[in-house]
Coordinates of C-alpha atoms and ligand atoms in Angstrom, one line a residue:
M128 CA 87.1 75.0 105.7
T129 CA 89.1 73.2 108.4
A130 CA 90.2 74.9 111.6
A131 CA 93.7 74.6 113.0
P132 CA 93.9 71.9 115.7
G133 CA 92.6 73.1 119.0
I134 CA 91.1 76.3 117.5
A135 CA 87.3 76.7 117.6
S136 CA 85.8 76.4 114.1
A137 CA 82.8 78.4 115.5
L138 CA 84.6 81.6 114.3
L139 CA 82.8 83.3 111.4
G140 CA 84.7 82.6 108.2
V141 CA 85.2 86.3 107.1
Y142 CA 89.0 86.0 107.5
A143 CA 91.1 83.8 105.2
R144 CA 93.5 82.9 108.0
V145 CA 96.8 81.3 106.9
G146 CA 99.8 79.7 108.4
P147 CA 100.6 78.7 111.9
T148 CA 98.7 79.3 115.2
F149 CA 100.5 81.9 117.3
V150 CA 100.8 81.4 121.0
A151 CA 103.3 84.0 122.1
G152 CA 105.3 87.0 121.0
E153 CA 108.6 88.6 122.0
G154 CA 110.2 91.7 120.6
V155 CA 109.7 91.6 116.8
E156 CA 108.9 87.9 116.6
L157 CA 105.8 85.8 116.9
I158 CA 106.1 82.3 118.2
A159 CA 104.0 79.5 116.8
A160 CA 102.5 76.5 118.7
D161 CA 105.3 74.3 117.4
G162 CA 107.9 76.7 118.8
R163 CA 109.0 78.2 115.5
R164 CA 109.8 81.9 115.5
Y165 CA 108.6 84.3 112.8
L166 CA 110.1 87.7 112.2
D167 CA 107.1 90.0 111.9
F168 CA 107.0 92.7 109.3
V169 CA 103.2 92.8 109.6
A170 CA 102.9 93.8 113.3
G171 CA 99.2 93.4 113.4
I172 CA 99.0 95.5 110.2
G173 CA 100.6 98.5 111.9
V174 CA 99.1 97.9 115.4
N175 CA 102.1 96.5 117.3
A176 CA 104.3 99.5 116.9
L177 CA 106.2 98.7 120.1
G178 CA 106.5 95.0 119.3
Y179 CA 105.5 92.1 121.5
D180 CA 105.7 91.9 125.2
S181 CA 106.7 95.5 125.3
P182 CA 107.6 96.6 128.9
V183 CA 105.9 100.0 128.1
I184 CA 102.6 98.3 127.5
R185 CA 102.9 95.7 130.2
D186 CA 103.7 98.3 132.8
A187 CA 100.9 100.6 131.6
I188 CA 98.3 97.8 131.8
T189 CA 99.6 96.7 135.3
R190 CA 99.5 100.3 136.6
A191 CA 96.1 101.0 135.1
L192 CA 94.6 97.9 136.7
D193 CA 95.8 99.1 140.2
S194 CA 93.0 101.7 140.1
G195 CA 90.5 98.9 139.8
L196 CA 89.0 100.7 136.8
V197 CA 88.7 98.9 133.5
H198 CA 85.6 100.8 132.4
V199 CA 83.7 103.8 133.6
S200 CA 80.7 105.1 131.7
N201 CA 81.2 108.3 129.6
L202 CA 78.4 109.7 131.8
Y203 CA 81.2 110.5 134.2
R204 CA 84.7 111.9 134.0
T205 CA 87.9 109.8 134.4
E206 CA 91.5 111.0 134.4
P207 CA 93.2 108.8 131.9
G208 CA 91.0 109.8 128.9
E209 CA 91.4 113.5 129.8
R210 CA 95.2 113.2 130.1
L211 CA 95.4 111.3 126.8
A212 CA 93.3 114.0 125.0
E213 CA 95.6 116.7 126.4
L214 CA 98.7 114.8 125.2
L215 CA 97.3 114.4 121.7
V216 CA 96.3 118.0 121.6
A217 CA 99.8 119.1 122.8
R218 CA 101.5 117.0 120.1
S219 CA 99.2 118.0 117.2
F220 CA 97.2 120.7 115.4
A221 CA 94.0 119.8 117.3
Q222 CA 92.2 121.3 120.2
Q223 CA 89.8 118.6 121.1
V224 CA 89.7 114.8 120.8
F225 CA 86.9 112.2 120.6
F226 CA 87.7 108.5 121.5
C227 CA 86.1 105.4 119.9
N228 CA 87.1 101.8 119.3
S229 CA 88.5 101.4 115.8
G230 CA 89.6 103.1 112.6
A231 CA 86.3 102.7 110.8
E232 CA 84.4 104.1 113.8
A233 CA 86.8 107.1 113.9
N234 CA 86.1 107.8 110.2
E235 CA 82.3 107.4 110.7
A236 CA 82.5 109.9 113.6
A237 CA 84.6 112.3 111.5
F238 CA 81.9 112.2 108.7
K239 CA 79.2 113.0 111.2
F240 CA 81.2 115.9 112.7
A241 CA 81.8 117.3 109.2
R242 CA 78.1 117.1 108.3
K243 CA 77.1 118.7 111.6
L244 CA 79.5 121.6 111.1
T245 CA 78.7 122.3 107.4
G246 CA 75.1 121.2 107.3
K247 CA 76.0 119.6 103.9
P248 CA 75.8 115.8 103.1
G249 CA 78.6 115.1 100.6
I250 CA 81.8 113.1 101.2
V251 CA 84.6 112.8 98.7
A252 CA 87.3 110.1 98.8
F253 CA 89.9 109.0 96.3
S254 CA 90.9 106.1 94.2
G255 CA 93.1 103.6 96.2
S256 CA 91.4 104.6 99.5
F257 CA 90.6 102.4 102.4
H258 CA 88.7 103.9 105.3
G259 CA 86.9 100.9 106.9
R260 CA 84.0 98.5 106.5
L261 CA 81.1 100.2 108.2
F262 CA 78.4 101.8 106.0
A263 CA 79.9 105.2 105.4
S264 CA 83.5 104.3 105.7
L265 CA 82.9 101.4 103.2
A266 CA 81.2 103.8 100.8
A267 CA 84.4 105.9 100.9
T268 CA 86.6 102.8 100.3
D269 CA 87.7 102.2 96.8
R270 CA 87.1 98.4 96.8
P271 CA 84.0 97.7 94.7
D272 CA 84.2 94.0 95.6
Y273 CA 83.9 94.9 99.3
R274 CA 81.1 97.3 98.7
R275 CA 78.8 95.6 96.2
P276 CA 77.2 92.9 98.4
F277 CA 76.1 95.5 100.9
E278 CA 74.7 98.3 98.8
P279 CA 72.9 100.6 99.1
L280 CA 75.6 102.2 101.3
V281 CA 75.5 105.8 102.6
P282 CA 74.4 108.2 99.8
E283 CA 76.4 111.2 98.6
V284 CA 79.7 109.5 99.1
R285 CA 81.9 109.7 96.0
I286 CA 85.3 108.3 95.0
I287 CA 87.2 110.3 92.5
P288 CA 90.6 109.7 90.9
L289 CA 93.6 110.6 93.2
G290 CA 95.6 113.5 91.8
D291 CA 93.0 114.6 89.2
R292 CA 92.5 118.4 89.8
A293 CA 89.6 118.8 87.3
A294 CA 87.7 115.9 88.9
A295 CA 88.2 117.4 92.4
E296 CA 87.1 120.9 91.2
A297 CA 83.9 119.3 89.9
A298 CA 83.2 116.9 92.8
I299 CA 84.0 119.1 95.7
T300 CA 81.3 121.8 95.7
P301 CA 80.5 124.6 98.1
D302 CA 76.8 123.7 98.3
R303 CA 76.9 119.8 98.6
T304 CA 80.3 118.7 100.0
A305 CA 80.8 118.4 103.8
A306 CA 84.2 116.6 103.8
V307 CA 87.1 115.3 101.8
I308 CA 88.9 112.3 103.3
I309 CA 92.4 111.2 102.3
E310 CA 95.2 109.0 103.7
P311 CA 98.5 111.0 103.5
V312 CA 100.1 107.6 102.8
Q313 CA 97.6 105.1 101.4
G314 CA 97.9 101.8 103.1
E315 CA 95.6 99.0 101.7
G316 CA 95.6 100.7 98.3
G317 CA 99.2 99.8 97.7
V318 CA 101.4 101.8 100.1
R319 CA 101.2 105.0 98.1
P320 CA 102.6 108.3 99.6
V321 CA 100.4 111.1 98.3
S322 CA 102.2 114.2 96.9
T323 CA 102.5 117.3 99.0
E324 CA 101.3 119.4 96.0
W325 CA 98.1 117.4 95.9
V326 CA 97.5 117.7 99.6
A327 CA 98.2 121.5 99.4
F328 CA 95.7 121.8 96.5
L329 CA 93.0 119.9 98.5
R330 CA 93.7 122.1 101.6
R331 CA 93.1 125.3 99.5
L332 CA 90.1 123.9 97.7
C333 CA 88.5 122.8 101.0
R334 CA 89.1 126.1 102.6
D335 CA 87.7 128.1 99.7
R336 CA 84.5 125.9 99.5
R337 CA 83.9 125.5 103.3
V338 CA 84.6 121.8 103.2
V339 CA 86.2 119.9 106.1
L340 CA 89.5 118.2 105.2
I341 CA 89.9 114.8 107.0
F342 CA 93.2 113.0 107.2
D343 CA 92.9 109.3 107.8
E344 CA 96.1 108.4 109.7
V345 CA 94.7 105.2 111.1
Q346 CA 97.6 103.3 109.4
C347 CA 100.2 105.9 108.6
G348 CA 99.9 108.0 111.9
L349 CA 101.7 107.7 115.2
G350 CA 105.3 107.4 114.2
R351 CA 104.9 105.1 111.3
T352 CA 106.3 107.5 108.7
G353 CA 109.0 108.9 111.0
T354 CA 107.0 111.8 112.4
A355 CA 104.4 111.7 115.2
F356 CA 101.7 112.3 112.5
A357 CA 102.1 111.9 108.7
Y358 CA 100.5 115.3 108.1
E359 CA 103.6 117.0 109.5
Q360 CA 105.5 116.0 106.3
T361 CA 102.8 117.4 104.0
G362 CA 103.1 121.1 105.0
V363 CA 99.4 121.4 105.7
T364 CA 97.1 120.6 108.6
P365 CA 93.7 119.0 108.3
D366 CA 90.5 120.0 110.2
L367 CA 90.0 116.4 111.4
L368 CA 92.4 113.6 111.8
T369 CA 91.6 110.0 112.6
L370 CA 93.8 107.5 114.4
A371 CA 93.5 103.9 115.6
K372 CA 95.7 100.9 115.0
P373 CA 98.8 101.5 117.2
L374 CA 97.1 104.0 119.5
A375 CA 96.5 101.7 122.6
G376 CA 99.3 99.2 122.0
G377 CA 97.0 96.5 120.7
L378 CA 93.9 97.2 122.8
P379 CA 91.0 98.5 120.6
M380 CA 90.9 102.2 120.4
G381 CA 90.3 104.9 117.8
A382 CA 90.4 108.7 118.0
V383 CA 89.3 111.8 116.1
L384 CA 91.4 114.9 116.5
L385 CA 89.4 118.1 115.9
T386 CA 90.0 121.8 115.6
D387 CA 88.0 124.1 117.8
E388 CA 86.0 125.2 114.8
V389 CA 84.6 121.7 114.2
A390 CA 84.3 120.9 117.9
G391 CA 82.3 124.0 118.3
A392 CA 79.5 122.5 116.1
L393 CA 79.0 119.5 118.4
A394 CA 76.9 119.3 121.5
P395 CA 76.0 116.5 124.0
G396 CA 74.1 113.7 122.3
D397 CA 75.5 114.4 118.8
H398 CA 77.8 111.3 119.1
A399 CA 78.7 108.7 121.6
T400 CA 80.1 105.2 122.2
T401 CA 79.9 103.1 125.3
F402 CA 83.6 102.0 125.5
G403 CA 85.2 105.1 124.0
G404 CA 88.2 106.4 125.9
G405 CA 87.7 104.1 128.9
P406 CA 90.4 104.3 131.7
L407 CA 92.3 101.2 130.9
V408 CA 92.7 101.7 127.1
A409 CA 93.4 105.5 127.6
A410 CA 96.1 104.8 130.2
V411 CA 97.8 102.4 127.8
A412 CA 97.4 104.8 124.9
Q413 CA 99.0 107.5 126.9
A414 CA 102.1 105.4 127.5
V415 CA 102.2 104.5 123.8
V416 CA 101.8 108.1 122.5
E417 CA 104.4 109.4 125.0
T418 CA 106.8 106.7 123.8
I419 CA 106.2 107.1 120.1
S420 CA 106.2 110.9 120.0
A421 CA 109.5 111.3 121.9
P422 CA 112.0 113.0 119.6
D423 CA 114.6 110.2 120.2
F424 CA 112.1 107.5 119.3
L425 CA 111.1 109.3 116.1
A426 CA 114.7 109.9 115.2
R427 CA 115.3 106.2 115.5
V428 CA 112.3 105.4 113.3
R429 CA 113.6 107.8 110.6
E430 CA 117.1 106.1 110.8
S431 CA 115.6 102.6 110.6
G432 CA 113.3 103.8 107.8
A433 CA 116.3 105.3 105.8
H434 CA 118.1 102.0 106.3
L435 CA 115.2 100.0 105.0
A436 CA 114.7 102.3 102.1
G437 CA 118.4 102.0 101.2
R438 CA 118.2 98.2 101.3
L439 CA 115.0 98.1 99.2
A440 CA 116.2 100.7 96.6
G441 CA 118.2 98.1 94.7
F442 CA 115.3 95.7 94.3
P443 CA 113.8 97.0 91.1
G444 CA 117.1 97.0 89.3
R445 CA 118.2 93.6 90.5
M446 CA 114.9 91.7 90.5
R447 CA 112.8 91.2 87.4
A448 CA 109.7 90.6 89.5
V449 CA 109.9 94.1 91.2
A450 CA 108.6 97.1 89.4
E451 CA 109.0 99.7 92.1
V452 CA 109.4 100.3 95.8
R453 CA 107.7 103.2 97.6
G454 CA 107.0 104.3 101.1
R455 CA 107.9 106.5 104.1
G456 CA 109.5 105.8 107.4
L457 CA 108.7 102.1 108.3
M458 CA 105.8 101.8 105.9
W459 CA 106.9 100.3 102.5
G460 CA 105.4 98.7 99.5
I461 CA 107.2 96.4 97.0
V462 CA 105.3 96.7 93.8
L463 CA 105.5 93.5 91.8
R464 CA 104.9 92.6 88.2
E465 CA 103.2 89.4 89.4
P466 CA 100.7 88.4 92.2
A467 CA 102.0 89.1 95.7
A468 CA 100.3 86.3 97.5
P469 CA 102.8 83.5 96.5
V470 CA 105.7 85.7 97.7
V471 CA 103.9 86.2 101.1
A472 CA 103.5 82.5 101.4
A473 CA 107.1 81.7 100.5
A474 CA 108.4 84.3 102.9
R475 CA 106.3 82.8 105.7
E476 CA 107.8 79.4 104.9
R477 CA 111.2 81.0 105.5
G478 CA 110.1 82.5 108.8
L479 CA 109.2 86.0 107.7
L480 CA 105.7 87.5 108.0
V481 CA 104.7 90.1 105.4
T482 CA 101.3 90.9 103.9
T483 CA 99.9 92.4 100.7
A484 CA 98.4 95.8 100.0
G485 CA 96.3 95.0 96.9
P486 CA 97.0 92.1 94.5
T487 CA 100.5 92.9 93.5
V488 CA 102.1 94.9 96.3
I489 CA 103.9 93.4 99.3
R490 CA 103.5 95.6 102.4
L491 CA 106.2 96.0 105.1
V492 CA 105.0 97.6 108.3
P493 CA 107.3 96.1 111.0
P494 CA 107.2 97.2 114.6
L495 CA 108.7 100.7 115.0
V496 CA 111.2 99.3 117.5
I497 CA 112.8 97.0 115.0
S498 CA 116.7 97.0 114.9
Q499 CA 118.6 97.5 111.7
A500 CA 119.9 93.9 112.0
D501 CA 116.4 92.5 112.1
L502 CA 115.4 94.7 109.1
D503 CA 118.4 93.2 107.3
R504 CA 117.3 89.7 108.2
G505 CA 113.8 90.4 106.7
V506 CA 115.1 92.1 103.6
D507 CA 117.6 89.2 103.0
T508 CA 114.7 86.7 103.2
L509 CA 112.6 88.8 100.8
A510 CA 115.5 89.1 98.4
E511 CA 115.9 85.3 98.4
V512 CA 112.2 84.8 97.7
L513 CA 112.0 87.4 95.0
A514 CA 115.1 86.2 93.3
Ligands
PLP849 N1 91.6 103.6 107.7 C1 92.8 103.1 107.3 C2 93.8 103.9 106.5 C3 93.1 101.7 107.5 O1 94.2 101.2 107.1 C4 92.1 100.9 108.2 C5 92.4 99.5 108.5 O2 93.2 98.9 107.8 C6 90.9 101.6 108.6 C7 90.7 102.9 108.3 C8 89.9 100.8 109.3 O3 90.3 100.5 110.6 P1 89.6 99.4 111.5 O4 90.0 98.1 110.9 O5 90.2 99.6 112.9 O6 88.2 99.6 111.5

């Protein structure tokens, strides 16, 4: 494997990096070393919700650095993390928050919290799921190819068919199951919004069987679907909710939102992480969450999302390669009748960045601040490529 000129080849080859080397970003565009601009419908796979060189993030970082505090140990209290937790609690169903550094870590923490509360070991996830690549989150991820080389993973984690009530009734048991984990809109598994009936069924089942319901909103949370949290559109609330990707504007941060009931089972020493909720990341996350959860901002995401949905709706009828389009807000999948990778490459050649979600789905997760004109520009390029 050859490295791009000027880039260290000492990086472990676990990423199949493609295309240009990026040196700058502005708004909804990434700028390559040769000066070429790329319209970005990937946005760090849902991380760069406010786009590149956002004044919100720039100001938050600058102000946070004025205090001289990048990191303070969780042995002590700092204000930014406390304020961020209060903000997330005020905007959601939760009463307490735990901060960590990534989506997988948030899910691992959620599994521990559920086991501690219930005293039971089992975790149930669904076909099409993606919850991360650490040992328990990988066990709950429906990608056998990712799992197999690292087995044995965490025991008592099962993946059952999404939407199969009989399978859920059999797998989710009062005596063995601690938690059920589900993405309200599956991301990596092909951009698949889960039906509200299914989520309501799981909510009832979990309540009846004393099982913790975890919503993984690492990808679909924080404005992506047009509401602050995706669960708001399902009609039910979870017991635990995990966040990461856009939370701290591109700085690494994850979070678990907890009800009082789950939080009550946890005591000092039950879980910890050195960097979790440090003052710099927390201050930036506060600015991001305040921006994204503002009613005007969310209304604009819904408008842009409706515009994108309207533009994509014609694809299946007009293009033989397209079987279906599905999504919510600014999270869309174009389901193809053929492999998606060549389409991604052809779009990139034309200056548009998109990515896949599984072998035959093109995923669109642009910055939430994208204009309708830039959405049109991207959709026109995709239409050209798919035609
Ligand atoms: N959960 C979901 C729904 C995700 O999409 C991802 C990452 O794509 C993860 C968890 C894992 O997050 P991270 O890569 O930050 O560990």
